[in-house]
Coordinates of N, CA and C in Angstrom, one line a residue:
Q29 N -92.5 -55.1 -2.0 CA -92.6 -53.7 -2.2 C -91.7 -52.9 -1.3
L30 N -91.2 -53.5 -0.2 CA -90.2 -52.9 0.6 C -88.9 -53.7 0.7
Q31 N -87.8 -53.1 0.5 CA -86.5 -53.8 0.5 C -85.6 -53.1 1.5
A32 N -85.4 -53.9 2.6 CA -84.5 -53.4 3.6 C -83.1 -53.9 3.3
S33 N -82.1 -53.0 3.6 CA -80.7 -53.4 3.4 C -79.8 -52.6 4.3
G34 N -78.5 -52.9 4.3 CA -77.6 -52.1 5.0 C -77.1 -52.7 6.3
G35 N -77.7 -53.8 6.7 CA -77.2 -54.5 7.9 C -75.8 -55.1 7.8
G36 N -75.2 -55.5 8.9 CA -73.9 -56.1 8.8 C -73.3 -56.2 10.2
L37 N -72.0 -56.4 10.3 CA -71.3 -56.6 11.5 C -70.5 -55.3 11.8
V38 N -70.6 -54.8 13.0 CA -69.9 -53.6 13.3 C -69.5 -53.7 14.8
Q39 N -68.4 -53.0 15.1 CA -67.9 -53.0 16.5 C -68.8 -52.0 17.3
A40 N -68.8 -52.3 18.6 CA -69.5 -51.3 19.5 C -68.9 -49.9 19.4
G41 N -69.8 -49.0 19.3 CA -69.4 -47.6 19.1 C -69.5 -47.2 17.7
G42 N -69.6 -48.1 16.8 CA -69.6 -47.8 15.4 C -71.0 -47.4 14.9
S43 N -71.1 -47.3 13.6 CA -72.3 -46.8 12.9 C -72.7 -47.7 11.7
L44 N -73.9 -47.7 11.4 CA -74.5 -48.3 10.2 C -75.6 -47.5 9.8
R45 N -75.9 -47.5 8.5 CA -77.1 -46.9 7.9 C -77.9 -48.0 7.2
L46 N -79.1 -48.1 7.7 CA -80.1 -49.1 7.0 C -80.9 -48.3 6.0
S47 N -81.3 -49.0 5.0 CA -82.1 -48.4 3.9 C -83.4 -49.2 3.8
C48 N -84.5 -48.5 3.5 CA -85.8 -49.2 3.2 C -86.3 -48.6 1.9
A49 N -86.1 -49.3 0.8 CA -86.5 -48.8 -0.5 C -87.9 -49.3 -0.8
A50 N -88.7 -48.4 -1.2 CA -90.1 -48.8 -1.6 C -90.3 -48.8 -3.1
S51 N -91.2 -49.7 -3.5 CA -91.5 -49.7 -4.9 C -93.0 -49.8 -5.0
G52 N -93.6 -49.6 -6.2 CA -95.0 -49.7 -6.4 C -95.7 -48.4 -6.1
R53 N -96.8 -48.4 -5.5 CA -97.6 -47.3 -5.2 C -97.1 -46.5 -4.0
T54 N -95.9 -46.0 -4.1 CA -95.2 -45.4 -3.0 C -95.9 -44.0 -2.6
F55 N -96.7 -43.5 -3.5 CA -97.3 -42.2 -3.2 C -98.4 -42.4 -2.2
D56 N -98.8 -43.6 -2.0 CA -99.9 -44.0 -1.1 C -99.4 -44.0 0.4
Y57 N -98.0 -44.2 0.5 CA -97.5 -44.3 1.8 C -97.5 -43.0 2.6
S58 N -97.8 -43.1 3.9 CA -97.8 -41.9 4.7 C -96.8 -42.1 5.9
T59 N -96.4 -43.3 6.2 CA -95.5 -43.5 7.3 C -94.6 -44.7 7.1
V60 N -93.4 -44.7 7.5 CA -92.5 -45.8 7.5 C -91.9 -45.9 8.8
G61 N -91.9 -47.2 9.3 CA -91.3 -47.4 10.6 C -90.2 -48.5 10.5
W62 N -89.3 -48.5 11.5 CA -88.3 -49.5 11.7 C -88.6 -50.3 13.0
F63 N -88.6 -51.6 12.9 CA -88.7 -52.4 14.1 C -87.6 -53.4 14.1
R64 N -87.3 -54.0 15.3 CA -86.3 -55.0 15.4 C -86.7 -56.1 16.2
Q65 N -86.1 -57.2 16.0 CA -86.4 -58.4 16.7 C -85.2 -59.1 17.2
F66 N -85.1 -59.2 18.5 CA -84.0 -59.9 19.1 C -84.2 -61.4 19.1
L67 N -83.1 -62.1 19.2 CA -83.2 -63.6 19.1 C -84.2 -64.1 20.2
G68 N -85.2 -64.8 19.8 CA -86.1 -65.4 20.7 C -87.1 -64.5 21.4
K69 N -87.2 -63.3 20.9 CA -88.1 -62.3 21.5 C -89.0 -61.7 20.4
E70 N -90.0 -61.0 20.9 CA -90.9 -60.3 20.0 C -90.3 -59.1 19.4
R71 N -90.9 -58.7 18.2 CA -90.4 -57.6 17.5 C -90.7 -56.3 18.4
E72 N -89.8 -55.3 18.3 CA -90.1 -54.1 19.0 C -89.9 -52.9 18.1
F73 N -90.5 -51.8 18.5 CA -90.4 -50.6 17.7 C -89.1 -49.9 17.9
V74 N -88.6 -49.3 16.8 CA -87.3 -48.6 16.9 C -87.5 -47.1 16.5
A75 N -88.1 -46.8 15.4 CA -88.2 -45.4 14.9 C -89.2 -45.4 13.8
A76 N -89.9 -44.2 13.6 CA -90.8 -44.0 12.5 C -90.9 -42.6 12.1
I77 N -91.3 -42.4 10.8 CA -91.4 -41.1 10.3 C -92.7 -41.0 9.5
N78 N -93.5 -40.0 9.7 CA -94.8 -39.8 9.1 C -94.7 -38.5 8.3
W79 N -95.0 -38.5 7.0 CA -94.9 -37.3 6.2 C -96.2 -36.8 5.6
S80 N -97.3 -37.3 6.1 CA -98.6 -36.9 5.7 C -99.0 -35.6 6.4
G81 N -98.8 -34.4 5.7 CA -98.9 -33.2 6.4 C -97.6 -32.8 7.0
M82 N -97.6 -32.4 8.3 CA -96.4 -32.1 9.0 C -95.6 -33.3 9.2
I83 N -94.3 -33.3 9.0 CA -93.4 -34.4 9.2 C -93.3 -34.7 10.7
T84 N -93.5 -35.9 11.1 CA -93.5 -36.3 12.5 C -92.5 -37.5 12.7
Y85 N -91.7 -37.4 13.7 CA -90.8 -38.5 14.0 C -91.1 -39.1 15.4
R86 N -90.8 -40.4 15.5 CA -91.0 -41.0 16.8 C -89.9 -42.0 17.0
Y87 N -89.3 -42.1 18.2 CA -88.2 -43.0 18.5 C -88.5 -43.7 19.8
A88 N -88.0 -44.9 19.8 CA -88.0 -45.7 21.1 C -87.0 -45.0 22.0
D89 N -87.3 -45.1 23.3 CA -86.4 -44.5 24.3 C -85.0 -45.1 24.2
S90 N -84.9 -46.3 23.9 CA -83.6 -47.0 23.9 C -82.6 -46.5 22.7
V91 N -83.2 -45.8 21.7 CA -82.4 -45.4 20.6 C -82.3 -43.9 20.5
K92 N -83.1 -43.1 21.3 CA -83.1 -41.7 21.2 C -81.7 -41.1 21.4
G93 N -81.3 -40.2 20.5 CA -80.0 -39.6 20.5 C -79.0 -40.4 19.8
R94 N -79.2 -41.6 19.4 CA -78.3 -42.4 18.7 C -78.7 -42.8 17.3
F95 N -80.0 -43.0 17.1 CA -80.5 -43.3 15.8 C -81.3 -42.1 15.2
T96 N -81.2 -42.0 13.9 CA -82.0 -40.9 13.2 C -82.7 -41.5 12.0
I97 N -83.9 -41.3 11.9 CA -84.7 -41.7 10.7 C -84.9 -40.6 9.8
S98 N -84.8 -40.8 8.5 CA -84.9 -39.8 7.5 C -85.5 -40.4 6.2
R99 N -85.9 -39.5 5.3 CA -86.6 -39.9 4.1 C -86.0 -39.2 2.9
D100 N -85.7 -39.9 1.8 CA -85.4 -39.3 0.6 C -86.6 -39.5 -0.4
R101 N -87.4 -38.5 -0.6 CA -88.6 -38.6 -1.3 C -88.3 -39.1 -2.8
A102 N -87.3 -38.5 -3.4 CA -87.0 -38.8 -4.8 C -86.6 -40.2 -5.0
K103 N -86.0 -40.8 -4.0 CA -85.6 -42.2 -4.1 C -86.6 -43.2 -3.5
S104 N -87.6 -42.6 -2.9 CA -88.6 -43.5 -2.2 C -87.9 -44.4 -1.2
T105 N -87.0 -43.8 -0.5 CA -86.2 -44.6 0.5 C -86.2 -43.9 1.8
V106 N -86.4 -44.7 2.9 CA -86.2 -44.2 4.2 C -85.0 -44.8 4.8
Y107 N -84.3 -44.0 5.5 CA -83.0 -44.5 6.1 C -83.1 -44.5 7.7
L108 N -82.3 -45.4 8.2 CA -82.1 -45.4 9.7 C -80.6 -45.3 9.9
Q109 N -80.2 -44.1 10.3 CA -78.8 -43.9 10.6 C -78.6 -44.3 12.1
M110 N -77.7 -45.3 12.3 CA -77.5 -45.8 13.7 C -76.1 -45.5 14.1
A111 N -75.9 -44.8 15.2 CA -74.6 -44.4 15.7 C -74.5 -44.9 17.1
S112 N -73.2 -44.9 17.6 CA -72.9 -45.3 19.0 C -73.6 -46.7 19.3
L113 N -73.4 -47.6 18.3 CA -74.1 -48.9 18.5 C -73.6 -49.7 19.7
K114 N -74.5 -50.4 20.2 CA -74.2 -51.2 21.4 C -74.4 -52.7 21.1
P115 N -73.8 -53.6 21.8 CA -74.1 -55.0 21.5 C -75.6 -55.3 21.7
E116 N -76.3 -54.6 22.6 CA -77.7 -54.9 22.7 C -78.6 -54.4 21.6
D117 N -77.9 -53.7 20.6 CA -78.7 -53.4 19.4 C -78.7 -54.5 18.4
T118 N -78.0 -55.6 18.7 CA -77.9 -56.7 17.8 C -79.3 -57.3 17.6
A119 N -79.8 -57.4 16.4 CA -81.1 -57.8 16.1 C -81.3 -57.9 14.6
I120 N -82.5 -58.4 14.2 CA -82.9 -58.3 12.8 C -83.8 -57.1 12.7
Y121 N -83.5 -56.2 11.8 CA -84.2 -55.0 11.6 C -85.2 -55.1 10.4
Y122 N -86.4 -54.6 10.7 CA -87.4 -54.7 9.6 C -88.0 -53.3 9.4
C123 N -88.3 -53.0 8.2 CA -89.0 -51.7 7.9 C -90.4 -52.1 7.5
A124 N -91.3 -51.1 7.7 CA -92.7 -51.3 7.4 C -93.3 -50.0 6.9
A125 N -94.3 -50.1 6.1 CA -94.9 -48.9 5.5 C -96.4 -48.9 5.8
R126 N -97.0 -47.7 5.9 CA -98.4 -47.6 6.1 C -99.0 -46.8 4.9
R127 N -100.1 -47.3 4.4 CA -100.8 -46.5 3.4 C -102.0 -45.8 4.1
G128 N -102.5 -44.8 3.5 CA -103.7 -44.2 4.0 C -103.4 -43.0 4.9
P129 N -104.4 -42.5 5.7 CA -104.3 -41.2 6.4 C -103.3 -41.2 7.5
R130 N -103.0 -40.0 7.9 CA -102.1 -39.8 9.0 C -102.6 -40.5 10.3
I131 N -101.7 -40.9 11.1 CA -102.1 -41.5 12.4 C -101.4 -40.6 13.5
I132 N -101.9 -40.8 14.7 CA -101.3 -40.0 15.8 C -100.0 -40.6 16.1
S133 N -99.2 -39.8 16.8 CA -97.8 -40.2 17.0 C -97.7 -41.5 17.8
S134 N -98.5 -41.7 18.8 CA -98.4 -42.9 19.6 C -98.7 -44.2 18.8
L135 N -99.4 -44.1 17.7 CA -99.7 -45.3 16.9 C -98.6 -45.6 15.9
M136 N -97.7 -44.7 15.7 CA -96.6 -44.9 14.8 C -95.7 -46.1 15.4
S137 N -95.8 -46.4 16.7 CA -94.9 -47.4 17.2 C -95.7 -48.8 17.3
T138 N -96.8 -48.8 16.7 CA -97.7 -50.0 16.8 C -97.6 -50.8 15.5
E139 N -97.3 -52.1 15.6 CA -97.1 -52.9 14.4 C -98.4 -52.9 13.5
T140 N -99.5 -53.0 14.1 CA -100.8 -53.1 13.4 C -101.1 -51.8 12.6
S141 N -100.3 -50.7 12.8 CA -100.6 -49.5 12.0 C -100.0 -49.6 10.6
Y142 N -99.2 -50.7 10.4 CA -98.5 -50.8 9.1 C -99.1 -51.9 8.2
D143 N -99.1 -51.6 6.9 CA -99.7 -52.5 5.9 C -98.7 -53.4 5.2
Y144 N -97.5 -52.9 5.1 CA -96.5 -53.7 4.3 C -95.2 -53.8 5.1
W145 N -94.6 -54.9 5.0 CA -93.4 -55.2 5.7 C -92.3 -55.7 4.7
G146 N -91.1 -55.3 5.0 CA -90.0 -55.8 4.2 C -89.3 -57.0 4.9
Q147 N -88.4 -57.6 4.2 CA -87.7 -58.7 4.8 C -86.7 -58.1 5.8
G148 N -86.2 -58.8 6.7 CA -85.3 -58.2 7.7 C -83.9 -58.1 7.2
T149 N -83.1 -57.2 7.9 CA -81.7 -57.1 7.6 C -81.0 -57.2 8.9
P150 N -80.0 -58.1 9.1 CA -79.4 -58.4 10.4 C -78.3 -57.4 10.7
V151 N -78.3 -57.0 11.9 CA -77.3 -56.1 12.5 C -76.7 -56.8 13.7
T152 N -75.4 -56.9 13.6 CA -74.6 -57.5 14.7 C -73.6 -56.6 15.2
V153 N -73.6 -56.3 16.5 CA -72.7 -55.4 17.1 C -71.8 -56.1 18.1
S154 N -70.5 -56.2 17.8 CA -69.6 -56.9 18.6 C -69.0 -56.0 19.7
S155 N -68.7 -56.6 20.8 CA -68.2 -55.9 22.0 C -66.7 -55.8 21.9

C-alpha cells in the first residue's frame, strides 16, 4: 500500500527527492513519516507530516533545515526533499503511514505510531 522511490547515488552537497505513494484506503491516513536505517543500526526517525486538522510537521534535529516533507493530496503521495546531503545521510529510507486519529507531535517520531510501512529505498551519498 506504500511505495517508496527516488533513492540513488548522489555526491555530498547534492539533492534527492524521495516519494512515498499510497494506494488503497488513503483517505484513512492521517500521518506519513520517513525513517532511515543505517547499516547495522536501528531505524531512526527523519521527518513526518500530519494532516488531520491543522497540518503539523516534525523533523529530526539532524535533518532540520536540509530536508523538507510535503504532501500532494491529489496524488496520494508524500515527498521528502533532501538537500545539502552528507555522507552520514547514507541509509535505507522507509516511509510509513498511520490510519486513525491525530496524534501529538512527539508521537509522530515513534515507529509504533504507524500502521503501514513501505519497502526501503536506498540513498548513498559519496564524499
